[in-house]
PDB file of C-alpha atoms in Angstrom:
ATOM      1  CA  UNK A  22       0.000   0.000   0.000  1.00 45.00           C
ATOM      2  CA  UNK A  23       2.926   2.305   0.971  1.00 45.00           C
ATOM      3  CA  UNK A  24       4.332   2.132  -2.528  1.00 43.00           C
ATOM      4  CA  UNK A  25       1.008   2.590  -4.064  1.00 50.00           C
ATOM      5  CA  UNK A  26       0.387   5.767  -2.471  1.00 49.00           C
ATOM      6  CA  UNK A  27       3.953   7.438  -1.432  1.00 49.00           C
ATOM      7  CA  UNK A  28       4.738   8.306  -5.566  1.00 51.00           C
ATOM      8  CA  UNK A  29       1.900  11.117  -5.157  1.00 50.00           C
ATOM      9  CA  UNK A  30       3.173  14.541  -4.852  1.00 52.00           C
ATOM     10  CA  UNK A  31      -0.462  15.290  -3.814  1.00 57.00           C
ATOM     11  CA  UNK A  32      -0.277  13.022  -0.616  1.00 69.00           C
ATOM     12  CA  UNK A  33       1.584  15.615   1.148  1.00 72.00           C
ATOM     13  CA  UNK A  34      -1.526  18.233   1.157  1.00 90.00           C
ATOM     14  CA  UNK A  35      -3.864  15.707   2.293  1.00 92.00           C
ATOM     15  CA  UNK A  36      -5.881  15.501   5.719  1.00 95.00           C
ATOM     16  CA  UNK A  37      -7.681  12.321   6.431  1.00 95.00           C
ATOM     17  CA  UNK A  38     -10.298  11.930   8.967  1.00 97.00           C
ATOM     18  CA  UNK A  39     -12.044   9.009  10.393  1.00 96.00           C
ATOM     19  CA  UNK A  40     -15.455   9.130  12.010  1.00 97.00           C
ATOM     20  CA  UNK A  41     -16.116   5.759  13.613  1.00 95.00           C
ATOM     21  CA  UNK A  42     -20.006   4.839  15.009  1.00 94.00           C
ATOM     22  CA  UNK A  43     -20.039   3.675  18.700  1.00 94.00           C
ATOM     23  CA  UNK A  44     -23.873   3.230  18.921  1.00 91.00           C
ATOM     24  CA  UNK A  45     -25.182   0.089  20.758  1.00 88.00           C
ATOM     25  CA  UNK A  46     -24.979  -2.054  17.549  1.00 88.00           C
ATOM     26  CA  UNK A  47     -21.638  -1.499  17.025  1.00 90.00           C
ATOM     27  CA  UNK A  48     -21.056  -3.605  19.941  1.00 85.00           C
ATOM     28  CA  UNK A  49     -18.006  -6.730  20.369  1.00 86.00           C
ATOM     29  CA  UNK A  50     -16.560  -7.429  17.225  1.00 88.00           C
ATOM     30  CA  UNK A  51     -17.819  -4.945  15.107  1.00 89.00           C
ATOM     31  CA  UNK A  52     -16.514  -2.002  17.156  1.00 90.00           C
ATOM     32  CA  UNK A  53     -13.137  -3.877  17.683  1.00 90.00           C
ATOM     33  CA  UNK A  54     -12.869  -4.118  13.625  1.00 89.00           C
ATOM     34  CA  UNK A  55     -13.861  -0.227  13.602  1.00 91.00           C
ATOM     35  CA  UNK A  56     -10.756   0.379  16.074  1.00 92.00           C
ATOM     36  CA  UNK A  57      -8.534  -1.640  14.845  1.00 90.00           C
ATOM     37  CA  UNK A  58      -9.217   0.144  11.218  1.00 90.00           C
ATOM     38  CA  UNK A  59      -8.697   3.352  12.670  1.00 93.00           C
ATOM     39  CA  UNK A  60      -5.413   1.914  14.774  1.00 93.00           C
ATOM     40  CA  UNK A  61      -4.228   0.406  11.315  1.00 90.00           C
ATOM     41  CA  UNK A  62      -5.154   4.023   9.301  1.00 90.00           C
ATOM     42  CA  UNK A  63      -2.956   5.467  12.486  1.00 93.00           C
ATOM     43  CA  UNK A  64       0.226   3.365  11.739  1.00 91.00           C
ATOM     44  CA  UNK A  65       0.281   3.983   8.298  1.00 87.00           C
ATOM     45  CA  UNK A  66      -0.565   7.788   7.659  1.00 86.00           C
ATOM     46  CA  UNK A  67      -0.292   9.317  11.171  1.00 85.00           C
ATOM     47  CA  UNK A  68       2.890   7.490  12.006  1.00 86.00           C
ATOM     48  CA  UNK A  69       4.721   6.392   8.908  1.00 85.00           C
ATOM     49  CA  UNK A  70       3.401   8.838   6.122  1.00 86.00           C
ATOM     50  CA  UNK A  71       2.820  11.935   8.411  1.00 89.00           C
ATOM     51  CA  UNK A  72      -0.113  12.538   6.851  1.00 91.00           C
ATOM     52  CA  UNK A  73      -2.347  14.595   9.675  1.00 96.00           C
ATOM     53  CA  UNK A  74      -5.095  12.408  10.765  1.00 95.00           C
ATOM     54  CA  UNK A  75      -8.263  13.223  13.287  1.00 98.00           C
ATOM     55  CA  UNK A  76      -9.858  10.242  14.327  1.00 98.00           C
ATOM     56  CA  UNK A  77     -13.215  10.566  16.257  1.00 98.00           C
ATOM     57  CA  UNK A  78     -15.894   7.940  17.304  1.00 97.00           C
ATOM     58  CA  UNK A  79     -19.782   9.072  17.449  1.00 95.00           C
ATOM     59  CA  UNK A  80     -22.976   7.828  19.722  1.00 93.00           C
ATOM     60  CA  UNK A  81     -25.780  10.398  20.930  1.00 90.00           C
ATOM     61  CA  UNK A  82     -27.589  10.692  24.467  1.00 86.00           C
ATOM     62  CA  UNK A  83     -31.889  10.981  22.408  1.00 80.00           C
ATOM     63  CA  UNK A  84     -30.995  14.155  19.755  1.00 81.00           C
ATOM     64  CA  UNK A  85     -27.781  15.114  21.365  1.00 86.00           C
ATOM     65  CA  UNK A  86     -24.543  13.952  19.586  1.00 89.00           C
ATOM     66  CA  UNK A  87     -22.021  12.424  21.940  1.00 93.00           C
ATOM     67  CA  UNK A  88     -18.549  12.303  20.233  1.00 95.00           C
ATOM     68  CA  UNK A  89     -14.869  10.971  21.223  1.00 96.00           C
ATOM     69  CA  UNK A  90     -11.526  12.704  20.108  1.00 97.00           C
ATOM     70  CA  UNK A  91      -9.308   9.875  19.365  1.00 97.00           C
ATOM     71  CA  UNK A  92      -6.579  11.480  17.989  1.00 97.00           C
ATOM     72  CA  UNK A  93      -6.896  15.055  16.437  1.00 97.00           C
ATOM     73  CA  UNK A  94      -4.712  16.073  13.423  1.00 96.00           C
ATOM     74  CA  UNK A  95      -1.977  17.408  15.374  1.00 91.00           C
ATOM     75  CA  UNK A  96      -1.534  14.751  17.925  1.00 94.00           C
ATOM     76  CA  UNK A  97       0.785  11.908  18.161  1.00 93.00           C
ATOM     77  CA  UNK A  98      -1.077   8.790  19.236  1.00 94.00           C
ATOM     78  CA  UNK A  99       0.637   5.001  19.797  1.00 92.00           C
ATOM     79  CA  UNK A 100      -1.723   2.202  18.972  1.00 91.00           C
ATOM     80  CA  UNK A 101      -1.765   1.121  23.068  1.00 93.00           C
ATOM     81  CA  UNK A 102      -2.893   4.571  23.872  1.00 95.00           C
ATOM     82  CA  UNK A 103      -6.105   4.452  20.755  1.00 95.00           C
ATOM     83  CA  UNK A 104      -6.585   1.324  22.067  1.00 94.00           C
ATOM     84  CA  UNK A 105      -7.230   2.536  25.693  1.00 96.00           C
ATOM     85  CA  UNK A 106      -9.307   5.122  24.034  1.00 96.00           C
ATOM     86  CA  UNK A 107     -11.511   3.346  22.489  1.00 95.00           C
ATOM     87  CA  UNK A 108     -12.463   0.740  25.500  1.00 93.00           C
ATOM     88  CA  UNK A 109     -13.001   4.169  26.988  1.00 94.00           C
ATOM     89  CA  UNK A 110     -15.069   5.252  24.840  1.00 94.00           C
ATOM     90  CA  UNK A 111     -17.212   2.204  24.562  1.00 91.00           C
ATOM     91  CA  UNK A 112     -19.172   2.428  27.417  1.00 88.00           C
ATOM     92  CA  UNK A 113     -20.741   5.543  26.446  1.00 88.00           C
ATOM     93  CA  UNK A 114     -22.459   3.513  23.607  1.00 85.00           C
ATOM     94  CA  UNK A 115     -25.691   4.361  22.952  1.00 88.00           C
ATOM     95  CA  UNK A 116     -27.892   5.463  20.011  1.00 86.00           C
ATOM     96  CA  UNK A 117     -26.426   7.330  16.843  1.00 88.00           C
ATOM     97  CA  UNK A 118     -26.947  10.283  15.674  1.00 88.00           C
ATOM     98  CA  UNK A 119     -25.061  10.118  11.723  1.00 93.00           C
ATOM     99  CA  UNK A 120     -25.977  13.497  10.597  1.00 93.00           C
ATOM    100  CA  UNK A 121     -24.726  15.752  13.149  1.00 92.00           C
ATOM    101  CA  UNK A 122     -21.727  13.569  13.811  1.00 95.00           C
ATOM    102  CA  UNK A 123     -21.069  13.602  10.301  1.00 97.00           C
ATOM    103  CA  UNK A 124     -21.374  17.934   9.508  1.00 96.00           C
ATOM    104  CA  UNK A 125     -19.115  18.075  13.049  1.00 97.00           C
ATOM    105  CA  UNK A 126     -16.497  16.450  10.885  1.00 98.00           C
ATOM    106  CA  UNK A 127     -17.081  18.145   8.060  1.00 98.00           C
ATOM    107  CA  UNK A 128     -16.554  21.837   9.179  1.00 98.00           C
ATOM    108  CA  UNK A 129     -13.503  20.487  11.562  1.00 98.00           C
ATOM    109  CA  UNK A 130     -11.691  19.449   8.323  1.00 98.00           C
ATOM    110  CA  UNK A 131     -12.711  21.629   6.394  1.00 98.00           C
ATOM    111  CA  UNK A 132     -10.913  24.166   8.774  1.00 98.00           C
ATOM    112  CA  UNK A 133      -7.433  22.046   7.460  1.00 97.00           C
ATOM    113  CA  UNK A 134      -5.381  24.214   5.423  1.00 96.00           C
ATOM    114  CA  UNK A 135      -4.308  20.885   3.078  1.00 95.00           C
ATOM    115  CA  UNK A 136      -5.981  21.247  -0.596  1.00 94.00           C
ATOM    116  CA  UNK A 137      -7.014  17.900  -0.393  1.00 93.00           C
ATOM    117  CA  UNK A 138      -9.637  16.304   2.536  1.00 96.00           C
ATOM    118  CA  UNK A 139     -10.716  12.485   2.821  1.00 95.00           C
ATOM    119  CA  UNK A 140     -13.804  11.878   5.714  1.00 96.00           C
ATOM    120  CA  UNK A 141     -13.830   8.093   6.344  1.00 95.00           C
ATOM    121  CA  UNK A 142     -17.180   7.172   7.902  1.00 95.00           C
ATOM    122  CA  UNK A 143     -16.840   3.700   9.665  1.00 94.00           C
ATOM    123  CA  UNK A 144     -20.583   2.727  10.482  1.00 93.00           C
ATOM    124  CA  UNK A 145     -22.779  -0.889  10.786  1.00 90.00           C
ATOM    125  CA  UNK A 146     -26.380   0.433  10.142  1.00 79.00           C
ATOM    126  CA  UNK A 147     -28.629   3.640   9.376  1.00 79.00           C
ATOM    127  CA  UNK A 148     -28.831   6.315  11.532  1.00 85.00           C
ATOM    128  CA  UNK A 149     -31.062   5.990  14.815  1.00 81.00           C
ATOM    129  CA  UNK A 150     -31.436   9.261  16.582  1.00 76.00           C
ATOM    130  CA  UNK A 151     -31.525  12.701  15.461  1.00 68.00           C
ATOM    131  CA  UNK A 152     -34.274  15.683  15.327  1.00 70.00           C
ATOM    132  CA  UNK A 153     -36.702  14.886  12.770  1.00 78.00           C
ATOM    133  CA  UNK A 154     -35.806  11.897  10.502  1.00 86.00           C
ATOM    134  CA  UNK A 155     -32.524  10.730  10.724  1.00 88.00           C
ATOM    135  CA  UNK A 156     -32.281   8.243   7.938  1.00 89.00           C
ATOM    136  CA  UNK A 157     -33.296  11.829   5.864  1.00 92.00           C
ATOM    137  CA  UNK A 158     -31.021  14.117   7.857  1.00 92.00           C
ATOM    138  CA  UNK A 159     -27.728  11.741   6.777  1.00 94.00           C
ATOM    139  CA  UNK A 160     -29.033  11.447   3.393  1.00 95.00           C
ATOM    140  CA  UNK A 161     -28.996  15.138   3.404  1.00 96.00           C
ATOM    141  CA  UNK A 162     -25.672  15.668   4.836  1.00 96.00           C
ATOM    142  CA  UNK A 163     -23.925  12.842   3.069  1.00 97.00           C
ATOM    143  CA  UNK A 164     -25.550  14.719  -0.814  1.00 97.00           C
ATOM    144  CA  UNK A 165     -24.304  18.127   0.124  1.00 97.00           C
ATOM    145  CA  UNK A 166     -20.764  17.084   0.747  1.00 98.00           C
ATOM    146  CA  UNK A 167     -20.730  15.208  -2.421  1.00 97.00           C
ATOM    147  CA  UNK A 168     -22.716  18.007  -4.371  1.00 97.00           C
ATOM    148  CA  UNK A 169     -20.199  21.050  -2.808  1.00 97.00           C
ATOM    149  CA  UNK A 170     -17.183  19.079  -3.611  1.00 96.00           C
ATOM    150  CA  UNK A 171     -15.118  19.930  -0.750  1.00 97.00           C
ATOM    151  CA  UNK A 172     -14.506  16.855   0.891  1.00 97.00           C
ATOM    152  CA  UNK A 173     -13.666  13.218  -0.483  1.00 95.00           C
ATOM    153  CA  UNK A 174     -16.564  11.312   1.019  1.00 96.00           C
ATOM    154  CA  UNK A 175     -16.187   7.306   1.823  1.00 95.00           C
ATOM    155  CA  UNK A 176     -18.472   5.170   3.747  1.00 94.00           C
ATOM    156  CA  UNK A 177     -16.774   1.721   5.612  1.00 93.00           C
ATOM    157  CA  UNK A 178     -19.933  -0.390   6.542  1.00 92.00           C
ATOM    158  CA  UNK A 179     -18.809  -3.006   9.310  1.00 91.00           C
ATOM    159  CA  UNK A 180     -20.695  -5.949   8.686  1.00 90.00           C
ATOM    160  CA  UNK A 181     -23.839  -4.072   7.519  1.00 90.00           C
ATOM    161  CA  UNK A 182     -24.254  -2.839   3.314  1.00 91.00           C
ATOM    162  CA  UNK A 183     -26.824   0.045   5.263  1.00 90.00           C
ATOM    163  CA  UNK A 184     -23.602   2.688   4.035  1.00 93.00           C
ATOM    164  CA  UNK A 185     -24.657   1.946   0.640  1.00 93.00           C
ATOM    165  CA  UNK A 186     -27.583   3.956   0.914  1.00 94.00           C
ATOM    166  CA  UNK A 187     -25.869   7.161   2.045  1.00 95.00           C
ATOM    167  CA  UNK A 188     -22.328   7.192   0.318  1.00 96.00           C
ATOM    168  CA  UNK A 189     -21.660   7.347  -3.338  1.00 95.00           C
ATOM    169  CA  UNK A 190     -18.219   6.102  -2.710  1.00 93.00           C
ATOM    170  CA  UNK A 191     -18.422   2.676  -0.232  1.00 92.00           C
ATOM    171  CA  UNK A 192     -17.108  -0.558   0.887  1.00 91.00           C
ATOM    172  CA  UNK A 193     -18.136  -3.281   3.020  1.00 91.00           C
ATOM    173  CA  UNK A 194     -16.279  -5.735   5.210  1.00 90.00           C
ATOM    174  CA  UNK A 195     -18.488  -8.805   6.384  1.00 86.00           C
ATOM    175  CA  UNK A 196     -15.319 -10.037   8.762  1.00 82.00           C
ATOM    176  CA  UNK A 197     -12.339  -9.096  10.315  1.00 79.00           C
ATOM    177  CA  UNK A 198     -10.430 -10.616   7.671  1.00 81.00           C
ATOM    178  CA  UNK A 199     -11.394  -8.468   5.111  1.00 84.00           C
ATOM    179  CA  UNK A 200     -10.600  -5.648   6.792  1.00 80.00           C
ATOM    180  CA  UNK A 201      -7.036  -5.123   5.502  1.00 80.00           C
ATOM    181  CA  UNK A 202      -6.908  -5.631   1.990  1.00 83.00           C
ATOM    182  CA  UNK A 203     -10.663  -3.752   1.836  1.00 84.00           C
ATOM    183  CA  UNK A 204      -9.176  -0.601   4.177  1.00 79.00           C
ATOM    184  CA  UNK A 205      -6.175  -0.826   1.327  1.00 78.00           C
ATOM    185  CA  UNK A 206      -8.363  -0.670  -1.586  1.00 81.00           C
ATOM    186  CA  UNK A 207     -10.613   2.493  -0.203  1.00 78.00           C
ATOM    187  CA  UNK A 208      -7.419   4.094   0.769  1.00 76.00           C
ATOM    188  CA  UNK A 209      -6.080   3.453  -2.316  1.00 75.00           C
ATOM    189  CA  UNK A 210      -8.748   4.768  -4.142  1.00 74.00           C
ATOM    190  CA  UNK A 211      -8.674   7.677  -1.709  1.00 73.00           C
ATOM    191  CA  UNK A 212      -5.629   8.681  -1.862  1.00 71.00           C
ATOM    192  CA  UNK A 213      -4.935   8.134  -5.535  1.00 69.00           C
TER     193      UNK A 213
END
């Protein structure tokens, strides 16, 4: 993958961030395949490519978003410590609110100064709590950033095809052995 993706001159103005669900559902081994994506995206952009990376997991308390700063852009983050993290994190699981997780993300990268941004949303079903309609509110999040252009837009469904519904650009792992040479291929395609 390194090779694939190190010949770009454009790879050094590139921010990548990673918005990983930590609703109920996402619980055992789909949220450990969600963390160890996001440790893996870690070791190879954050750490080896210095490419800045923001990695953030998402769950909501009824209509309020409740969101976990893994690692922002700036910081330096081993894999023990995202691991800790994330265990942290995971007892906060609740519902998930897609949509205002999502347009979080989006203005905090779009804040980045690199000309080129990649949002990576790691999810295993539709959205469940919001104001409104939530499966319409991430619809309508997910077609703006597409439509304005700004942001390269990739959903990750973990064990679940629901991201196929809300992201032009998608991929699908159905077990944790898919996980690497699938999280190479969308990165590829990413980055390239």
């Amino acid at each position: 993958m390194f090779k694939r993706i190190t010949g770009h001159a454009e790879l050094q103005d590139t921010a990548i961030a990673l918005l990983s669900d930590a609703s109920g559902s996402m619980g055992g081994s789909k949220y450990k395949t969600a963390a160890k994506a996001c440790a893996l995206c870690n070791d190879a952009f954050g750490v080896v490519l210095h490419i800045p990376l923001c990695i953030v997991t998402f769950t909501s308390n009824g209509p309020i978003p409740v969101m976990g700063m893994m690692k922002d852009f700036n910081d330096r983050v081993s894999a023990d410590d995202l691991a800790v993290r994330f265990a942290d994190f995971s007892h906060k699981k609740s519902g998930n609110n897609d949509a205002d997780s999502l347009l979080w993300m989006y203005h905090h990268i779009l804040a980045r100064k690199e000309k080129r941004k990649v949002i990576i949303v790691l999810s295993d079903g539709s959205p469940a709590d919001g104001h409104g309609d939530p499966y319409y509110a991430l619809k309508q999040v997910t077609e703006t950033i597409e439509k304005e252009k700004l942001v390269d837009l990739y959903g990750l469904g973990i064990m679940d095809r629901n991201v196929e519904h809300f992201y032009k650009k998608h991929k699908v792992i159905n077990k944790i052995g898919e996980l690497e040479p699938t999280l190479v291929d969308l990165m590829g395609k990413a980055l390239t």
